[in-house]
PDB file of N, CA and C in Angstrom:
ATOM      1  N   MET S 713      59.850  84.780 122.677  1.00 55.00           N
ATOM      2  CA  MET S 713      61.074  84.223 122.164  1.00 55.00           C
ATOM      3  C   MET S 713      61.058  84.221 120.630  1.00 55.00           C
ATOM      4  N   LEU S 714      59.953  83.940 120.026  1.00 59.00           N
ATOM      5  CA  LEU S 714      59.893  83.940 118.568  1.00 59.00           C
ATOM      6  C   LEU S 714      60.088  85.327 117.993  1.00 59.00           C
ATOM      7  N   ARG S 715      59.654  86.346 118.699  1.00 66.00           N
ATOM      8  CA  ARG S 715      59.853  87.713 118.214  1.00 66.00           C
ATOM      9  C   ARG S 715      61.336  88.057 118.156  1.00 66.00           C
ATOM     10  N   ALA S 716      62.091  87.550 119.078  1.00 64.00           N
ATOM     11  CA  ALA S 716      63.537  87.798 119.069  1.00 64.00           C
ATOM     12  C   ALA S 716      64.187  87.157 117.848  1.00 64.00           C
ATOM     13  N   LEU S 717      63.670  86.033 117.413  1.00 62.00           N
ATOM     14  CA  LEU S 717      64.241  85.344 116.262  1.00 62.00           C
ATOM     15  C   LEU S 717      63.789  85.931 114.936  1.00 62.00           C
ATOM     16  N   GLU S 718      62.703  86.725 114.947  1.00 66.00           N
ATOM     17  CA  GLU S 718      62.223  87.321 113.703  1.00 66.00           C
ATOM     18  C   GLU S 718      63.246  88.262 113.095  1.00 66.00           C
ATOM     19  N   SER S 719      63.996  88.959 113.906  1.00 66.00           N
ATOM     20  CA  SER S 719      64.979  89.903 113.383  1.00 66.00           C
ATOM     21  C   SER S 719      66.286  89.215 112.977  1.00 66.00           C
ATOM     22  N   PHE S 720      66.424  87.952 113.331  1.00 66.00           N
ATOM     23  CA  PHE S 720      67.634  87.215 112.984  1.00 66.00           C
ATOM     24  C   PHE S 720      67.673  86.978 111.481  1.00 66.00           C
ATOM     25  N   GLY S 721      68.729  87.444 110.837  1.00 66.00           N
ATOM     26  CA  GLY S 721      68.840  87.347 109.381  1.00 66.00           C
ATOM     27  C   GLY S 721      69.387  86.022 108.895  1.00 66.00           C
ATOM     28  N   GLY S 722      69.819  85.167 109.772  1.00 66.00           N
ATOM     29  CA  GLY S 722      70.370  83.883 109.353  1.00 66.00           C
ATOM     30  C   GLY S 722      71.885  83.940 109.251  1.00 66.00           C
ATOM     31  N   PHE S 723      72.452  82.845 108.902  1.00 70.00           N
ATOM     32  CA  PHE S 723      73.900  82.750 108.773  1.00 70.00           C
ATOM     33  C   PHE S 723      74.298  83.011 107.338  1.00 70.00           C
ATOM     34  N   ARG S 724      75.400  83.718 107.172  1.00 69.00           N
ATOM     35  CA  ARG S 724      75.930  83.989 105.839  1.00 69.00           C
ATOM     36  C   ARG S 724      77.393  83.565 105.779  1.00 69.00           C
ATOM     37  N   GLU S 725      77.830  83.222 104.605  1.00 66.00           N
ATOM     38  CA  GLU S 725      79.237  82.896 104.410  1.00 66.00           C
ATOM     39  C   GLU S 725      80.046  84.179 104.517  1.00 66.00           C
ATOM     40  N   PRO S 726      81.201  84.147 105.170  1.00 64.00           N
ATOM     41  CA  PRO S 726      82.005  85.359 105.280  1.00 64.00           C
ATOM     42  C   PRO S 726      82.412  85.869 103.901  1.00 64.00           C
ATOM     43  N   GLU S 727      82.544  87.182 103.806  1.00 68.00           N
ATOM     44  CA  GLU S 727      82.908  87.775 102.514  1.00 68.00           C
ATOM     45  C   GLU S 727      84.302  87.349 102.072  1.00 68.00           C
ATOM     46  N   ARG S 728      85.201  87.221 103.005  1.00 65.00           N
ATOM     47  CA  ARG S 728      86.572  86.822 102.682  1.00 65.00           C
ATOM     48  C   ARG S 728      86.870  85.510 103.396  1.00 65.00           C
ATOM     49  N   PRO S 729      87.268  84.486 102.677  1.00 63.00           N
ATOM     50  CA  PRO S 729      87.576  83.220 103.340  1.00 63.00           C
ATOM     51  C   PRO S 729      88.798  83.373 104.247  1.00 63.00           C
ATOM     52  N   PHE S 730      88.883  82.515 105.232  1.00 61.00           N
ATOM     53  CA  PHE S 730      89.959  82.588 106.193  1.00 61.00           C
ATOM     54  C   PHE S 730      91.210  81.836 105.750  1.00 61.00           C
ATOM     55  N   ALA S 731      91.167  81.194 104.627  1.00 62.00           N
ATOM     56  CA  ALA S 731      92.315  80.437 104.144  1.00 62.00           C
ATOM     57  C   ALA S 731      93.416  81.393 103.709  1.00 62.00           C
ATOM     58  N   PRO S 732      94.676  81.061 104.015  1.00 63.00           N
ATOM     59  CA  PRO S 732      95.777  81.920 103.582  1.00 63.00           C
ATOM     60  C   PRO S 732      95.935  81.860 102.066  1.00 63.00           C
ATOM     61  N   SER S 733      96.531  82.894 101.526  1.00 64.00           N
ATOM     62  CA  SER S 733      96.746  82.904 100.084  1.00 64.00           C
ATOM     63  C   SER S 733      97.821  81.875  99.737  1.00 64.00           C
ATOM     64  N   PRO S 734      97.705  81.247  98.588  1.00 68.00           N
ATOM     65  CA  PRO S 734      98.669  80.209  98.217  1.00 68.00           C
ATOM     66  C   PRO S 734     100.069  80.799  98.016  1.00 68.00           C
ATOM     67  N   VAL S 735     101.068  80.008  98.340  1.00 69.00           N
ATOM     68  CA  VAL S 735     102.457  80.417  98.188  1.00 69.00           C
ATOM     69  C   VAL S 735     102.968  79.868  96.868  1.00 69.00           C
ATOM     70  N   PRO S 736     103.621  80.699  96.055  1.00 72.00           N
ATOM     71  CA  PRO S 736     104.131  80.208  94.762  1.00 72.00           C
ATOM     72  C   PRO S 736     105.158  79.093  94.945  1.00 72.00           C
ATOM     73  N   ASP S 737     105.179  78.162  94.011  1.00 70.00           N
ATOM     74  CA  ASP S 737     106.111  77.031  94.082  1.00 70.00           C
ATOM     75  C   ASP S 737     107.564  77.487  94.131  1.00 70.00           C
ATOM     76  N   THR S 738     107.887  78.564  93.425  1.00 74.00           N
ATOM     77  CA  THR S 738     109.271  79.046  93.423  1.00 74.00           C
ATOM     78  C   THR S 738     109.694  79.500  94.814  1.00 74.00           C
ATOM     79  N   GLU S 739     108.767  80.102  95.569  1.00 77.00           N
ATOM     80  CA  GLU S 739     109.089  80.522  96.930  1.00 77.00           C
ATOM     81  C   GLU S 739     109.262  79.309  97.838  1.00 77.00           C
ATOM     82  N   ILE S 740     108.414  78.305  97.658  1.00 80.00           N
ATOM     83  CA  ILE S 740     108.536  77.084  98.467  1.00 80.00           C
ATOM     84  C   ILE S 740     109.877  76.409  98.195  1.00 80.00           C
ATOM     85  N   ASP S 741     110.275  76.344  96.926  1.00 84.00           N
ATOM     86  CA  ASP S 741     111.565  75.744  96.584  1.00 84.00           C
ATOM     87  C   ASP S 741     112.714  76.503  97.228  1.00 84.00           C
ATOM     88  N   ALA S 742     112.649  77.829  97.198  1.00 87.00           N
ATOM     89  CA  ALA S 742     113.707  78.657  97.790  1.00 87.00           C
ATOM     90  C   ALA S 742     113.768  78.453  99.304  1.00 87.00           C
ATOM     91  N   VAL S 743     112.614  78.393  99.945  1.00 87.00           N
ATOM     92  CA  VAL S 743     112.579  78.193 101.400  1.00 87.00           C
ATOM     93  C   VAL S 743     113.104  76.804 101.739  1.00 87.00           C
ATOM     94  N   ARG S 744     112.741  75.804 100.961  1.00 88.00           N
ATOM     95  CA  ARG S 744     113.214  74.441 101.218  1.00 88.00           C
ATOM     96  C   ARG S 744     114.742  74.399 101.191  1.00 88.00           C
ATOM     97  N   GLU S 745     115.348  75.032 100.211  1.00 90.00           N
ATOM     98  CA  GLU S 745     116.805  75.025 100.118  1.00 90.00           C
ATOM     99  C   GLU S 745     117.442  75.864 101.221  1.00 90.00           C
ATOM    100  N   ARG S 746     116.798  76.971 101.607  1.00 91.00           N
ATOM    101  CA  ARG S 746     117.290  77.796 102.708  1.00 91.00           C
ATOM    102  C   ARG S 746     117.245  77.000 104.020  1.00 91.00           C
ATOM    103  N   VAL S 747     116.163  76.286 104.245  1.00 90.00           N
ATOM    104  CA  VAL S 747     116.023  75.469 105.458  1.00 90.00           C
ATOM    105  C   VAL S 747     117.066  74.353 105.448  1.00 90.00           C
ATOM    106  N   ALA S 748     117.254  73.707 104.311  1.00 91.00           N
ATOM    107  CA  ALA S 748     118.239  72.625 104.213  1.00 91.00           C
ATOM    108  C   ALA S 748     119.635  73.146 104.540  1.00 91.00           C
ATOM    109  N   ALA S 749     119.953  74.364 104.091  1.00 91.00           N
ATOM    110  CA  ALA S 749     121.261  74.947 104.365  1.00 91.00           C
ATOM    111  C   ALA S 749     121.431  75.282 105.850  1.00 91.00           C
ATOM    112  N   LEU S 750     120.339  75.573 106.537  1.00 91.00           N
ATOM    113  CA  LEU S 750     120.390  75.924 107.955  1.00 91.00           C
ATOM    114  C   LEU S 750     120.505  74.699 108.861  1.00 91.00           C
ATOM    115  N   LEU S 751     120.178  73.522 108.342  1.00 90.00           N
ATOM    116  CA  LEU S 751     120.196  72.313 109.160  1.00 90.00           C
ATOM    117  C   LEU S 751     121.607  71.775 109.340  1.00 90.00           C
ATOM    118  N   SER S 752     121.841  71.170 110.489  1.00 88.00           N
ATOM    119  CA  SER S 752     123.102  70.496 110.772  1.00 88.00           C
ATOM    120  C   SER S 752     122.774  69.266 111.619  1.00 88.00           C
ATOM    121  N   PRO S 753     123.762  68.410 111.869  1.00 91.00           N
ATOM    122  CA  PRO S 753     123.483  67.250 112.719  1.00 91.00           C
ATOM    123  C   PRO S 753     123.083  67.623 114.149  1.00 91.00           C
ATOM    124  N   THR S 754     123.429  68.831 114.574  1.00 91.00           N
ATOM    125  CA  THR S 754     123.041  69.295 115.905  1.00 91.00           C
ATOM    126  C   THR S 754     121.582  69.731 115.866  1.00 91.00           C
ATOM    127  N   PRO S 755     120.722  69.143 116.694  1.00 92.00           N
ATOM    128  CA  PRO S 755     119.297  69.498 116.669  1.00 92.00           C
ATOM    129  C   PRO S 755     119.068  70.969 116.998  1.00 92.00           C
ATOM    130  N   VAL S 756     118.091  71.542 116.320  1.00 91.00           N
ATOM    131  CA  VAL S 756     117.698  72.926 116.536  1.00 91.00           C
ATOM    132  C   VAL S 756     116.175  72.967 116.645  1.00 91.00           C
ATOM    133  N   SER S 757     115.681  73.936 117.369  1.00 92.00           N
ATOM    134  CA  SER S 757     114.233  74.098 117.533  1.00 92.00           C
ATOM    135  C   SER S 757     113.592  74.493 116.205  1.00 92.00           C
ATOM    136  N   ARG S 758     112.410  73.950 115.947  1.00 89.00           N
ATOM    137  CA  ARG S 758     111.685  74.330 114.724  1.00 89.00           C
ATOM    138  C   ARG S 758     111.342  75.806 114.733  1.00 89.00           C
ATOM    139  N   ASP S 759     111.032  76.351 115.908  1.00 89.00           N
ATOM    140  CA  ASP S 759     110.719  77.777 115.996  1.00 89.00           C
ATOM    141  C   ASP S 759     111.939  78.634 115.636  1.00 89.00           C
ATOM    142  N   GLU S 760     113.099  78.221 116.106  1.00 91.00           N
ATOM    143  CA  GLU S 760     114.333  78.953 115.786  1.00 91.00           C
ATOM    144  C   GLU S 760     114.619  78.865 114.289  1.00 91.00           C
ATOM    145  N   LEU S 761     114.332  77.721 113.710  1.00 90.00           N
ATOM    146  CA  LEU S 761     114.525  77.541 112.270  1.00 90.00           C
ATOM    147  C   LEU S 761     113.603  78.461 111.473  1.00 90.00           C
ATOM    148  N   VAL S 762     112.376  78.627 111.934  1.00 90.00           N
ATOM    149  CA  VAL S 762     111.440  79.543 111.269  1.00 90.00           C
ATOM    150  C   VAL S 762     111.990  80.963 111.310  1.00 90.00           C
ATOM    151  N   ARG S 763     112.495  81.378 112.471  1.00 90.00           N
ATOM    152  CA  ARG S 763     113.062  82.731 112.596  1.00 90.00           C
ATOM    153  C   ARG S 763     114.271  82.898 111.684  1.00 90.00           C
ATOM    154  N   ALA S 764     115.152  81.906 111.674  1.00 90.00           N
ATOM    155  CA  ALA S 764     116.366  81.994 110.860  1.00 90.00           C
ATOM    156  C   ALA S 764     116.057  81.981 109.368  1.00 90.00           C
ATOM    157  N   ALA S 765     115.038  81.238 108.974  1.00 89.00           N
ATOM    158  CA  ALA S 765     114.685  81.160 107.552  1.00 89.00           C
ATOM    159  C   ALA S 765     113.981  82.423 107.074  1.00 89.00           C
ATOM    160  N   GLY S 766     113.337  83.138 107.992  1.00 86.00           N
ATOM    161  CA  GLY S 766     112.646  84.372 107.611  1.00 86.00           C
ATOM    162  C   GLY S 766     111.464  84.129 106.697  1.00 86.00           C
ATOM    163  N   ALA S 767     110.793  83.015 106.882  1.00 86.00           N
ATOM    164  CA  ALA S 767     109.644  82.646 106.047  1.00 86.00           C
ATOM    165  C   ALA S 767     108.479  82.297 106.962  1.00 86.00           C
ATOM    166  N   PRO S 768     107.264  82.270 106.413  1.00 86.00           N
ATOM    167  CA  PRO S 768     106.111  81.872 107.233  1.00 86.00           C
ATOM    168  C   PRO S 768     106.294  80.464 107.793  1.00 86.00           C
ATOM    169  N   ALA S 769     105.811  80.272 109.023  1.00 87.00           N
ATOM    170  CA  ALA S 769     105.963  78.979 109.692  1.00 87.00           C
ATOM    171  C   ALA S 769     105.365  77.845 108.872  1.00 87.00           C
ATOM    172  N   SER S 770     104.223  78.077 108.256  1.00 85.00           N
ATOM    173  CA  SER S 770     103.580  77.008 107.488  1.00 85.00           C
ATOM    174  C   SER S 770     104.457  76.552 106.319  1.00 85.00           C
ATOM    175  N   VAL S 771     105.157  77.486 105.685  1.00 87.00           N
ATOM    176  CA  VAL S 771     106.027  77.140 104.553  1.00 87.00           C
ATOM    177  C   VAL S 771     107.271  76.411 105.054  1.00 87.00           C
ATOM    178  N   VAL S 772     107.835  76.860 106.180  1.00 89.00           N
ATOM    179  CA  VAL S 772     109.013  76.199 106.747  1.00 89.00           C
ATOM    180  C   VAL S 772     108.654  74.784 107.191  1.00 89.00           C
ATOM    181  N   PHE S 773     107.507  74.607 107.830  1.00 89.00           N
ATOM    182  CA  PHE S 773     107.096  73.276 108.270  1.00 89.00           C
ATOM    183  C   PHE S 773     106.846  72.356 107.075  1.00 89.00           C
ATOM    184  N   ALA S 774     106.270  72.892 106.012  1.00 88.00           N
ATOM    185  CA  ALA S 774     106.072  72.091 104.802  1.00 88.00           C
ATOM    186  C   ALA S 774     107.423  71.680 104.214  1.00 88.00           C
ATOM    187  N   ALA S 775     108.364  72.609 104.232  1.00 89.00           N
ATOM    188  CA  ALA S 775     109.710  72.300 103.731  1.00 89.00           C
ATOM    189  C   ALA S 775     110.362  71.225 104.587  1.00 89.00           C
ATOM    190  N   LEU S 776     110.169  71.294 105.901  1.00 91.00           N
ATOM    191  CA  LEU S 776     110.733  70.277 106.789  1.00 91.00           C
ATOM    192  C   LEU S 776     110.148  68.898 106.514  1.00 91.00           C
ATOM    193  N   VAL S 777     108.858  68.845 106.254  1.00 90.00           N
ATOM    194  CA  VAL S 777     108.226  67.558 105.934  1.00 90.00           C
ATOM    195  C   VAL S 777     108.807  67.007 104.637  1.00 90.00           C
ATOM    196  N   GLU S 778     108.954  67.868 103.631  1.00 90.00           N
ATOM    197  CA  GLU S 778     109.523  67.418 102.359  1.00 90.00           C
ATOM    198  C   GLU S 778     110.958  66.940 102.539  1.00 90.00           C
ATOM    199  N   LEU S 779     111.745  67.690 103.320  1.00 90.00           N
ATOM    200  CA  LEU S 779     113.131  67.293 103.560  1.00 90.00           C
ATOM    201  C   LEU S 779     113.205  65.983 104.342  1.00 90.00           C
ATOM    202  N   THR S 780     112.281  65.783 105.272  1.00 92.00           N
ATOM    203  CA  THR S 780     112.237  64.533 106.036  1.00 92.00           C
ATOM    204  C   THR S 780     111.904  63.358 105.122  1.00 92.00           C
ATOM    205  N   LEU S 781     110.916  63.543 104.266  1.00 92.00           N
ATOM    206  CA  LEU S 781     110.534  62.471 103.344  1.00 92.00           C
ATOM    207  C   LEU S 781     111.647  62.152 102.353  1.00 92.00           C
ATOM    208  N   ALA S 782     112.471  63.165 102.031  1.00 90.00           N
ATOM    209  CA  ALA S 782     113.584  62.965 101.110  1.00 90.00           C
ATOM    210  C   ALA S 782     114.815  62.404 101.811  1.00 90.00           C
ATOM    211  N   GLY S 783     114.746  62.234 103.147  1.00 90.00           N
ATOM    212  CA  GLY S 783     115.868  61.694 103.884  1.00 90.00           C
ATOM    213  C   GLY S 783     116.963  62.699 104.176  1.00 90.00           C
ATOM    214  N   ARG S 784     116.631  63.996 104.098  1.00 91.00           N
ATOM    215  CA  ARG S 784     117.628  65.049 104.333  1.00 91.00           C
ATOM    216  C   ARG S 784     117.485  65.698 105.709  1.00 91.00           C
ATOM    217  N   ALA S 785     116.423  65.368 106.433  1.00 91.00           N
ATOM    218  CA  ALA S 785     116.190  65.941 107.759  1.00 91.00           C
ATOM    219  C   ALA S 785     115.490  64.902 108.621  1.00 91.00           C
ATOM    220  N   GLU S 786     115.568  65.129 109.932  1.00 90.00           N
ATOM    221  CA  GLU S 786     114.905  64.236 110.869  1.00 90.00           C
ATOM    222  C   GLU S 786     114.152  65.083 111.881  1.00 90.00           C
ATOM    223  N   LEU S 787     112.847  64.835 112.014  1.00 90.00           N
ATOM    224  CA  LEU S 787     112.031  65.509 113.016  1.00 90.00           C
ATOM    225  C   LEU S 787     112.191  64.748 114.324  1.00 90.00           C
ATOM    226  N   LEU S 788     112.567  65.456 115.369  1.00 89.00           N
ATOM    227  CA  LEU S 788     112.853  64.832 116.650  1.00 89.00           C
ATOM    228  C   LEU S 788     111.823  65.258 117.689  1.00 89.00           C
ATOM    229  N   PRO S 789     111.712  64.494 118.782  1.00 92.00           N
ATOM    230  CA  PRO S 789     110.773  64.871 119.846  1.00 92.00           C
ATOM    231  C   PRO S 789     111.143  66.238 120.435  1.00 92.00           C
ATOM    232  N   GLY S 790     110.154  66.897 120.989  1.00 91.00           N
ATOM    233  CA  GLY S 790     110.389  68.182 121.639  1.00 91.00           C
ATOM    234  C   GLY S 790     110.465  69.350 120.680  1.00 91.00           C
ATOM    235  N   GLY S 791     109.991  69.163 119.449  1.00 88.00           N
ATOM    236  CA  GLY S 791     110.003  70.258 118.484  1.00 88.00           C
ATOM    237  C   GLY S 791     111.366  70.543 117.895  1.00 88.00           C
ATOM    238  N   LEU S 792     112.229  69.542 117.903  1.00 90.00           N
ATOM    239  CA  LEU S 792     113.576  69.722 117.357  1.00 90.00           C
ATOM    240  C   LEU S 792     113.685  69.076 115.981  1.00 90.00           C
ATOM    241  N   VAL S 793     114.641  69.549 115.210  1.00 92.00           N
ATOM    242  CA  VAL S 793     114.907  68.986 113.891  1.00 92.00           C
ATOM    243  C   VAL S 793     116.414  68.984 113.660  1.00 92.00           C
ATOM    244  N   ALA S 794     116.889  67.979 112.952  1.00 91.00           N
ATOM    245  CA  ALA S 794     118.312  67.872 112.646  1.00 91.00           C
ATOM    246  C   ALA S 794     118.490  67.496 111.181  1.00 91.00           C
ATOM    247  N   GLY S 795     119.584  67.931 110.611  1.00 86.00           N
ATOM    248  CA  GLY S 795     119.907  67.560 109.240  1.00 86.00           C
ATOM    249  C   GLY S 795     120.627  66.232 109.216  1.00 86.00           C
ATOM    250  N   LEU S 796     120.482  65.521 108.127  1.00 85.00           N
ATOM    251  CA  LEU S 796     121.144  64.217 107.992  1.00 85.00           C
ATOM    252  C   LEU S 796     122.266  64.307 106.980  1.00 85.00           C
TER     253      LEU S 796
END
């Protein structure tokens, strides 16, 4: 068993980190306003909102959180969101 471990080189950090590249603030601002324009009092699925916004899901979800904290959107059960 020890002979099998002799060839083991150990663990190394990956050459490229798995974290996504940062999104510029100007793009986040544009997506936030695009998402706000897409919202209405009628609830819509967050997934549908991501498709309609044409932006990465992580950026759209961040925009939704910001809009919710600003009192411009409401996150509802079942993955729905509505504008206020």
